[in-house]
Amino acid sequence: MDLKELGANLGLEASEFIELVELFLSTAKKDLQKLREAYQSGDSKTVAGSAHSLKGSSGNLGFSELSVLSRKAEDKGGEEDLSGFEEILDAIHQQIEKIESCLMEST
Amino acid sequence: MMTAGQPFQILIVDDNPLNLKLLETTLAKDGYHVLSATNGPAAREIALVEKPHLILLDIKMPEEDGFQVIQKLKENPATTTIPVIFLTGVSDIGTKLHGFELGAVDYITKPFHPREVLARVRLHLKLSIATNSLIAGQAQKLKQITEAQTSMLVTPDMVPRARFGVYYSALQEAGGDFYEVTPISDEIFGYFVADFSGHDIQTSYLTASVKALLKQNSAPVYEAHESMQMINDVLVEILPEGKYLTACYARLNQKTKQMTIVNAGHPPVIFVPLEGKPVRVDMQGDILGIFKEVYFGSHTMDVNSGDRFYLYSDGLIESSRDKTLWTSGSNKLLAACEDAGSVSIQEAPRHIVQLLSDKDVPIEDDVVVLGVEV
């Protein structure tokens, strides 16, 4: 994952994009936290809502893998079928960590 | 209105801080001044105070959603003209249609690409500028017409020998009624009152044409009805389809003390002799500007010094509220014309209008009253 390239795709300078990624990470971690809690309490509606938020922000910044995963999570919440959701949560968590480490490298 | 060098202000409304930041960064880079709000009520407040040139609005927001925001913005006259572009999910056709129904100019699907946002913002700002200048241009044009029309209206002090007084009130910016007083010779004057069907910009252009026609066609060698005939022939050629005018033309020879009245589908002239009761000068006549073969009623009468004539438009006695037509309203008019004998001919038309107007009912049409004294 090349943050500089992702930023350039959006017509942004590296510094501008990094600022956005920082903001993204703080909201994404909150979304993941909410997602996990909602899953544990079996609250499909909140699962769908938090996943929708994560899908939007990751999609806009070009984090396509994370966006696809969030969409899966949103669909599961919408269908009220949380089977195998643990795996999706782990994958989302990994993606967020990956973005975070990329950010560390580029700053 | 924009002036050069002043940045465009864009208001972004989104409850997602990341989207807000991304849009903010993108637009600011392109030279826009960005305002932002994270909820509907705050957005409407900013829109009202700052009057941004454009609003980017997320639909999916907690509590007051984007639809409610658009609706409230459109309902408020202060914010109704601000273009709104809304942000929506890609597959949501219902949302898109509903947004347009409420008055949004465009939408951007999420996830959005900043360059697409910029392109759409630019496009709609350009459209907005074009629309504003179009409206301003039209208003300016109409203003010029009104000014031109008023300046073209002859006043009693311009032709004192014509011995007339006039009351003229145009309901709309370019009135459908007009009048003209034309000196034909030192002792002969023509008085003309007309009413165009419909009130619009075209009418005012045509008013100027009719005035020119009157000037060209009212030489002493022509009888009054011949002048009307020639004017009709030209109008048939130049008037747009379905447009016509009713008119009354009076020609007074102060030397021979003869008055000739020609009627083209217009309410009858009121004749007020110095001694005696006022009477309507009833006659038949076709309207002007529709038919090539026309008949205009024409009547010539001997008059005496101090006798008066009143030409007027139907707005004077026709009220759409109580459906009064000139046939029933004219008794009141006759009485008012008689009463106006107590004031000078310059004052008489206003006096008549005041007597006839109902304080509780605003005048519903253009009104022109032209009084002539022999």
Coordinates of C-alpha atoms in Angstrom, one line a residue:
Chain A
M1 CA 0.0 0.0 0.0
D2 CA 1.5 3.3 -1.1
L3 CA -0.1 6.2 0.8
K4 CA 1.6 8.7 -1.5
E5 CA 0.0 7.1 -4.6
L6 CA -3.4 6.9 -2.9
G7 CA -3.2 10.5 -2.1
A8 CA -2.1 11.5 -5.6
N9 CA -5.1 9.5 -6.9
L10 CA -7.3 11.9 -5.0
G11 CA -5.4 14.9 -6.2
L12 CA -3.9 15.5 -2.8
E13 CA -0.4 16.3 -1.5
A14 CA 1.2 13.7 0.7
S15 CA 0.9 15.9 3.7
E16 CA -2.8 16.5 3.1
F17 CA -3.4 12.9 2.6
I18 CA -1.5 11.9 5.7
E19 CA -3.6 14.3 7.8
L20 CA -6.7 12.6 6.4
V21 CA -5.4 9.1 7.1
E22 CA -4.8 10.1 10.7
L23 CA -8.3 11.3 11.0
F24 CA -9.5 8.2 9.3
L25 CA -7.7 5.9 11.7
S26 CA -9.2 7.5 14.7
T27 CA -12.7 7.2 13.4
A28 CA -12.1 3.7 12.0
K29 CA -10.9 2.4 15.3
K30 CA -14.0 3.8 16.9
D31 CA -16.1 2.1 14.3
L32 CA -14.3 -1.2 14.8
Q33 CA -14.8 -0.9 18.5
K34 CA -18.6 -0.3 18.1
L35 CA -18.7 -3.1 15.5
R36 CA -17.2 -5.5 17.9
E37 CA -19.4 -4.5 20.8
A38 CA -22.6 -4.7 18.7
Y39 CA -21.6 -8.1 17.4
Q40 CA -21.0 -9.4 20.9
S41 CA -24.4 -8.2 22.1
G42 CA -26.1 -9.5 18.9
D43 CA -27.2 -6.0 17.8
S44 CA -27.4 -6.5 14.0
K45 CA -28.7 -2.9 13.4
T46 CA -25.7 -1.2 15.0
V47 CA -23.4 -3.7 13.2
A48 CA -24.9 -2.5 9.9
G49 CA -24.7 1.2 10.9
S50 CA -21.0 1.1 12.1
A51 CA -20.0 -1.0 9.1
H52 CA -21.7 1.5 6.7
S53 CA -19.7 4.3 8.2
L54 CA -16.5 2.4 7.9
K55 CA -17.3 1.4 4.3
G56 CA -17.9 5.1 3.3
S57 CA -14.7 6.5 4.8
S58 CA -12.4 3.7 3.7
G59 CA -13.9 3.8 0.2
N60 CA -13.4 7.5 -0.1
L61 CA -9.7 7.3 0.8
G62 CA -9.1 4.4 -1.6
F63 CA -8.7 1.7 1.0
S64 CA -10.6 -0.7 -1.2
E65 CA -9.9 -4.0 0.7
L66 CA -11.1 -2.5 3.9
S67 CA -14.1 -1.1 2.0
V68 CA -15.0 -4.5 0.6
L69 CA -14.7 -6.1 4.1
S70 CA -16.9 -3.4 5.6
R71 CA -19.5 -3.9 3.0
K72 CA -19.6 -7.7 3.8
A73 CA -20.0 -6.7 7.5
E74 CA -22.8 -4.3 6.6
D75 CA -24.6 -6.9 4.5
K76 CA -24.4 -9.4 7.4
G77 CA -25.8 -6.9 9.8
G78 CA -28.6 -6.1 7.3
E79 CA -29.4 -9.8 6.9
E80 CA -29.3 -10.3 10.7
D81 CA -26.9 -13.2 10.1
L82 CA -23.8 -12.8 12.2
S83 CA -22.4 -16.3 11.5
G84 CA -18.7 -16.2 10.8
F85 CA -18.6 -12.6 11.8
E86 CA -15.5 -13.1 14.0
E87 CA -13.4 -13.7 10.8
I88 CA -14.6 -10.5 9.2
L89 CA -13.8 -8.5 12.3
D90 CA -10.3 -9.9 12.4
A91 CA -9.7 -9.1 8.7
I92 CA -11.0 -5.6 9.3
H93 CA -8.7 -5.2 12.3
Q94 CA -5.7 -6.4 10.2
Q95 CA -6.4 -3.9 7.5
I96 CA -6.6 -1.0 9.9
E97 CA -3.3 -2.1 11.4
K98 CA -1.8 -2.3 8.0
I99 CA -2.9 1.2 7.2
E100 CA -1.5 2.4 10.5
S101 CA 1.9 0.8 9.9
C102 CA 2.0 2.4 6.4
L103 CA 1.3 5.7 8.0
M104 CA 4.2 5.2 10.5
E105 CA 6.6 4.5 7.6
S106 CA 5.7 7.5 5.7
T107 CA 5.9 10.0 8.5
Chain B
M1 CA -23.8 38.5 -6.7
M2 CA -20.2 37.5 -7.3
T3 CA -17.5 40.1 -8.1
A4 CA -14.1 39.2 -9.4
G5 CA -11.5 38.3 -6.8
Q6 CA -14.1 37.3 -4.2
P7 CA -13.9 33.5 -3.4
F8 CA -16.9 31.3 -3.8
Q9 CA -18.3 30.1 -0.5
I10 CA -19.3 26.4 -0.3
L11 CA -21.1 24.9 2.6
I12 CA -20.4 21.2 3.3
V13 CA -22.8 19.3 5.5
D14 CA -21.8 15.8 6.6
D15 CA -22.0 14.0 9.9
N16 CA -18.9 12.0 9.0
P17 CA -15.8 14.0 10.0
L18 CA -13.6 12.3 7.5
N19 CA -15.9 13.1 4.5
L20 CA -16.1 16.6 5.8
K21 CA -12.3 16.9 6.0
L22 CA -11.8 15.3 2.6
L23 CA -14.2 17.7 0.9
E24 CA -12.9 20.7 2.8
T25 CA -9.3 19.9 1.8
T26 CA -10.3 19.3 -1.8
L27 CA -12.3 22.5 -2.2
A28 CA -10.0 24.7 -0.3
K29 CA -7.1 23.6 -2.6
D30 CA -9.1 24.8 -5.5
G31 CA -9.6 28.2 -4.1
Y32 CA -13.0 27.9 -2.5
H33 CA -13.9 29.3 0.9
V34 CA -15.3 26.3 2.8
L35 CA -17.9 26.4 5.6
S36 CA -18.9 23.2 7.3
A37 CA -21.6 21.8 9.5
T38 CA -22.1 18.3 11.0
N39 CA -25.9 18.5 11.3
G40 CA -29.0 19.9 9.6
P41 CA -30.0 22.7 12.0
A42 CA -26.4 24.1 12.1
A43 CA -26.2 23.9 8.3
R44 CA -29.4 25.9 7.8
E45 CA -28.2 28.5 10.3
I46 CA -25.0 28.9 8.4
A47 CA -26.8 29.0 5.1
L48 CA -29.0 31.8 6.3
V49 CA -26.2 33.9 7.7
E50 CA -23.5 33.3 5.2
K51 CA -25.5 32.8 2.0
P52 CA -23.0 30.3 0.5
H53 CA -22.9 30.0 -3.3
L54 CA -23.5 26.3 -3.1
I55 CA -24.2 23.6 -0.6
L56 CA -22.9 20.0 -0.6
L57 CA -25.3 18.0 1.6
D58 CA -25.1 14.4 2.9
I59 CA -28.5 12.7 3.0
K60 CA -27.9 10.1 5.7
M61 CA -27.5 12.0 8.9
P62 CA -29.0 11.3 12.3
E63 CA -32.0 13.4 13.5
E64 CA -32.6 16.0 10.7
D65 CA -31.6 14.2 7.5
G66 CA -30.6 15.7 4.2
F67 CA -34.1 15.6 2.8
Q68 CA -35.5 17.7 5.6
V69 CA -32.6 20.1 5.3
I70 CA -33.2 20.6 1.5
Q71 CA -37.0 21.1 2.1
K72 CA -36.4 23.7 4.8
L73 CA -33.8 25.5 2.7
K74 CA -36.2 25.6 -0.2
E75 CA -39.1 26.8 1.9
N76 CA -37.1 29.8 3.2
P77 CA -37.0 32.7 0.6
A78 CA -33.6 33.7 1.9
T79 CA -32.0 30.3 1.0
T80 CA -34.3 29.0 -1.7
T81 CA -32.0 29.9 -4.6
I82 CA -28.8 28.4 -3.2
P83 CA -28.0 25.3 -5.3
V84 CA -27.8 22.1 -3.3
I85 CA -25.9 19.0 -4.4
F86 CA -26.5 16.0 -2.3
L87 CA -24.3 13.0 -1.4
T88 CA -25.9 9.6 -1.6
G89 CA -25.1 5.9 -1.9
V90 CA -24.5 4.7 -5.5
S91 CA -27.4 2.3 -5.8
D92 CA -30.1 4.3 -4.1
I93 CA -32.3 5.5 -7.0
G94 CA -35.2 6.4 -4.6
T95 CA -32.9 8.8 -2.7
K96 CA -31.8 10.4 -5.9
L97 CA -35.2 11.0 -7.2
H98 CA -36.5 12.3 -3.9
G99 CA -33.6 14.7 -3.7
F100 CA -34.4 16.1 -7.1
E101 CA -38.1 16.4 -6.3
L102 CA -37.2 18.5 -3.3
G103 CA -35.2 20.9 -5.4
A104 CA -31.6 19.7 -5.4
V105 CA -29.6 20.4 -8.6
D106 CA -27.5 17.3 -8.6
Y107 CA -26.1 14.4 -6.6
I108 CA -22.7 12.9 -6.0
T109 CA -22.5 9.2 -5.2
K110 CA -20.5 7.8 -2.4
P111 CA -17.7 6.9 -2.2
F112 CA -17.0 10.1 -4.1
H113 CA -13.8 11.1 -5.9
P114 CA -12.7 14.6 -5.0
R115 CA -12.1 15.4 -8.6
E116 CA -15.7 14.6 -9.5
V117 CA -16.9 16.8 -6.6
L118 CA -14.8 19.6 -8.0
A119 CA -16.1 19.1 -11.5
R120 CA -19.7 19.1 -10.3
V121 CA -19.2 22.1 -8.0
R122 CA -17.7 24.1 -10.9
L123 CA -20.5 23.1 -13.3
H124 CA -23.2 24.2 -10.9
L125 CA -21.5 27.4 -9.9
K126 CA -21.3 28.3 -13.6
L127 CA -25.0 27.4 -14.1
S128 CA -25.9 29.5 -11.1
I129 CA -23.9 32.5 -12.4
A130 CA -25.5 32.2 -15.8
T131 CA -29.0 32.0 -14.3
N132 CA -28.4 34.9 -12.1
S133 CA -27.1 37.1 -14.9
L134 CA -30.0 36.0 -17.1
I135 CA -32.5 37.1 -14.4
A136 CA -30.6 40.3 -13.8
G137 CA -30.5 40.9 -17.5
Q138 CA -34.2 40.4 -17.9
A139 CA -35.1 42.6 -15.0
Q140 CA -32.8 45.3 -16.4
K141 CA -34.4 45.0 -19.8
L142 CA -37.9 45.3 -18.2
K143 CA -36.8 48.3 -16.2
Q144 CA -35.5 50.0 -19.4
I145 CA -38.8 49.2 -21.0
T146 CA -40.8 50.7 -18.2
E147 CA -38.5 53.8 -18.2
A148 CA -38.8 54.1 -21.9
Q149 CA -42.6 53.6 -21.8
T150 CA -43.0 56.2 -19.1
S151 CA -40.7 58.6 -20.9
M152 CA -42.8 58.1 -24.1
L153 CA -46.0 59.0 -22.4
V154 CA -47.0 62.5 -23.2
T155 CA -47.9 64.8 -20.4
P156 CA -50.4 67.8 -20.5
D157 CA -47.6 70.3 -20.1
M158 CA -45.8 68.9 -23.3
V159 CA -48.9 69.8 -25.4
P160 CA -50.8 72.5 -23.5
R161 CA -52.9 73.4 -26.5
A162 CA -54.4 69.8 -26.6
R163 CA -56.1 70.7 -23.3
F164 CA -56.1 67.3 -21.7
G165 CA -55.6 65.6 -18.4
V166 CA -54.6 62.0 -17.7
Y167 CA -54.4 59.4 -15.0
Y168 CA -52.2 56.5 -15.9
S169 CA -51.4 53.5 -13.6
A170 CA -49.7 50.4 -14.8
L171 CA -50.3 47.4 -12.6
Q172 CA -47.3 45.5 -13.9
E173 CA -43.8 46.6 -14.8
A174 CA -44.7 46.9 -18.4
G175 CA -48.3 47.9 -18.7
G176 CA -50.8 46.6 -21.3
D177 CA -52.6 50.0 -21.3
F178 CA -51.3 53.1 -22.9
Y179 CA -52.4 56.4 -24.3
E180 CA -51.1 59.0 -26.7
V181 CA -51.9 62.6 -27.6
T182 CA -50.8 63.6 -31.1
P183 CA -50.9 67.1 -32.5
I184 CA -52.2 66.8 -36.1
S185 CA -52.1 70.5 -36.8
D186 CA -52.2 73.7 -34.7
E187 CA -55.9 73.2 -34.0
I188 CA -56.4 69.5 -34.5
F189 CA -55.3 66.9 -31.9
G190 CA -55.7 63.2 -31.8
Y191 CA -56.3 61.3 -28.5
F192 CA -55.7 57.6 -28.3
V193 CA -56.3 55.1 -25.5
A194 CA -55.7 51.4 -26.0
D195 CA -55.5 48.2 -24.1
F196 CA -53.3 45.2 -25.3
S197 CA -54.6 41.7 -24.7
G198 CA -52.1 40.3 -22.1
H199 CA -49.3 42.1 -20.2
D200 CA -45.8 41.0 -21.1
I201 CA -42.6 42.2 -22.5
Q202 CA -43.8 41.9 -26.1
T203 CA -46.7 44.3 -25.3
S204 CA -44.3 47.1 -24.4
Y205 CA -42.3 46.7 -27.6
L206 CA -45.6 46.8 -29.5
T207 CA -46.7 49.9 -27.6
A208 CA -43.7 51.8 -29.1
S209 CA -44.8 50.5 -32.6
V210 CA -48.3 51.6 -32.2
K211 CA -47.2 55.1 -31.1
A212 CA -45.0 55.3 -34.2
L213 CA -47.9 54.2 -36.3
L214 CA -50.2 56.8 -34.8
K215 CA -47.7 59.5 -35.7
Q216 CA -47.3 58.3 -39.2
N217 CA -50.9 57.8 -40.0
S218 CA -52.7 60.7 -38.4
A219 CA -52.1 63.4 -41.0
P220 CA -55.0 65.8 -41.5
V221 CA -55.6 64.3 -45.0
Y222 CA -56.9 61.1 -43.4
E223 CA -60.2 60.8 -41.7
A224 CA -59.9 59.4 -38.2
H225 CA -61.3 56.0 -39.1
E226 CA -58.9 55.9 -42.1
S227 CA -56.0 56.4 -39.7
M228 CA -57.3 53.5 -37.6
Q229 CA -57.7 51.3 -40.7
M230 CA -54.1 51.8 -41.7
I231 CA -52.8 51.2 -38.3
N232 CA -54.8 48.0 -38.2
D233 CA -53.3 46.8 -41.5
V234 CA -49.8 47.1 -40.2
L235 CA -50.7 45.6 -36.8
V236 CA -52.2 42.5 -38.5
E237 CA -48.7 42.0 -40.0
I238 CA -46.6 42.6 -37.0
L239 CA -48.6 41.4 -34.0
P240 CA -47.8 37.9 -32.7
E241 CA -50.6 35.3 -33.2
G242 CA -53.6 35.8 -30.9
K243 CA -52.5 39.2 -29.7
Y244 CA -54.8 42.2 -30.4
L245 CA -55.8 45.5 -28.9
T246 CA -58.9 47.4 -28.2
A247 CA -58.7 51.1 -28.8
C248 CA -60.5 54.4 -28.9
Y249 CA -59.4 57.3 -31.0
A250 CA -60.8 60.8 -30.7
R251 CA -59.9 63.6 -33.0
L252 CA -60.8 67.1 -32.0
N253 CA -60.8 70.2 -34.2
Q254 CA -60.7 73.1 -31.8
K255 CA -61.3 75.5 -34.7
T256 CA -64.4 73.9 -36.3
K257 CA -65.5 72.6 -32.9
Q258 CA -65.9 69.1 -34.2
M259 CA -65.0 65.9 -32.5
T260 CA -64.7 62.6 -34.2
I261 CA -64.6 59.3 -32.2
V262 CA -63.6 56.0 -33.6
N263 CA -64.1 52.8 -31.6
A264 CA -62.2 49.6 -32.0
G265 CA -63.8 47.2 -29.5
H266 CA -63.2 49.6 -26.6
P267 CA -65.4 50.8 -23.8
P268 CA -67.5 53.9 -25.0
V269 CA -66.2 57.4 -24.7
I270 CA -68.1 59.6 -22.1
F271 CA -69.2 62.9 -23.4
V272 CA -69.9 65.6 -20.8
P273 CA -71.5 68.7 -22.2
L274 CA -70.9 71.9 -20.3
E275 CA -74.7 72.2 -20.1
G276 CA -76.5 69.0 -19.6
K277 CA -76.1 65.4 -18.5
P278 CA -73.1 63.2 -19.5
V279 CA -73.8 60.5 -22.1
R280 CA -72.0 57.4 -23.4
V281 CA -71.0 57.6 -27.1
D282 CA -71.9 54.0 -27.9
M283 CA -70.8 52.4 -31.2
Q284 CA -69.8 49.1 -32.5
G285 CA -66.3 48.4 -33.8
D286 CA -63.9 45.5 -34.4
I287 CA -60.7 45.1 -32.4
L288 CA -57.3 46.1 -33.9
G289 CA -54.7 43.7 -35.1
I290 CA -56.5 40.5 -35.9
F291 CA -58.6 41.0 -39.1
K292 CA -57.7 42.5 -42.4
E293 CA -61.2 43.4 -43.2
V294 CA -62.5 45.5 -40.4
Y295 CA -65.2 47.9 -39.5
F296 CA -64.7 50.7 -36.9
G297 CA -67.6 52.7 -35.6
S298 CA -67.1 56.4 -36.3
H299 CA -69.1 59.3 -35.0
T300 CA -68.6 63.0 -35.6
M301 CA -70.4 65.6 -33.4
D302 CA -70.5 69.3 -33.0
V303 CA -69.1 70.5 -29.6
N304 CA -68.9 73.7 -27.6
S305 CA -66.2 75.3 -25.5
G306 CA -66.1 73.7 -22.1
D307 CA -67.5 70.3 -23.2
R308 CA -65.4 67.4 -22.1
F309 CA -64.7 63.9 -23.3
Y310 CA -63.3 61.0 -21.3
L311 CA -61.4 58.1 -22.9
Y312 CA -60.5 55.3 -20.5
S313 CA -59.5 51.6 -20.3
D314 CA -61.8 48.9 -18.9
G315 CA -59.6 48.6 -15.7
L316 CA -61.4 51.8 -14.5
I317 CA -64.8 50.1 -14.1
E318 CA -64.2 46.4 -14.5
S319 CA -63.5 44.5 -11.3
S320 CA -62.8 40.8 -11.5
R321 CA -63.9 40.5 -7.9
D322 CA -67.5 41.5 -8.3
K323 CA -67.6 40.8 -12.0
T324 CA -68.7 44.4 -12.8
L325 CA -68.6 45.1 -16.5
W326 CA -68.6 48.4 -18.1
T327 CA -72.3 48.1 -19.1
S328 CA -73.4 48.1 -15.4
G329 CA -70.4 50.1 -14.1
S330 CA -70.9 52.9 -16.5
N331 CA -73.8 54.5 -14.6
K332 CA -71.3 55.1 -11.7
L333 CA -68.8 56.3 -14.3
L334 CA -71.3 58.8 -15.8
A335 CA -72.0 60.2 -12.3
A336 CA -68.2 60.4 -11.6
C337 CA -67.6 62.2 -14.9
E338 CA -70.3 64.7 -14.0
D339 CA -68.9 65.3 -10.6
A340 CA -65.4 65.9 -12.1
G341 CA -66.9 69.1 -13.7
S342 CA -66.0 70.8 -10.4
V343 CA -62.2 70.4 -11.0
S344 CA -59.9 71.4 -13.9
I345 CA -59.4 69.1 -16.8
Q346 CA -55.9 68.3 -15.6
E347 CA -57.3 67.1 -12.2
A348 CA -60.5 65.5 -13.6
P349 CA -59.1 62.0 -14.5
R350 CA -57.6 61.5 -11.0
H351 CA -60.8 62.8 -9.5
I352 CA -62.8 60.2 -11.4
V353 CA -60.5 57.3 -10.5
Q354 CA -60.8 58.3 -6.8
L355 CA -64.6 58.4 -7.0
L356 CA -64.8 55.0 -8.6
S357 CA -62.1 53.1 -6.6
D358 CA -63.2 51.0 -3.7
K359 CA -60.9 51.6 -0.8
D360 CA -61.1 47.9 0.2
V361 CA -60.4 46.5 -3.2
P362 CA -57.0 47.1 -4.8
I363 CA -57.1 48.1 -8.4
E364 CA -56.9 44.8 -10.4
D365 CA -56.0 46.0 -13.8
D366 CA -54.0 48.8 -15.5
V367 CA -56.0 52.0 -15.5
V368 CA -55.8 54.9 -17.9
V369 CA -58.3 57.8 -18.0
L370 CA -57.8 60.6 -20.5
G371 CA -59.9 63.7 -20.3
V372 CA -60.2 66.3 -23.1
E373 CA -61.7 69.7 -22.9
V374 CA -62.9 71.6 -25.9

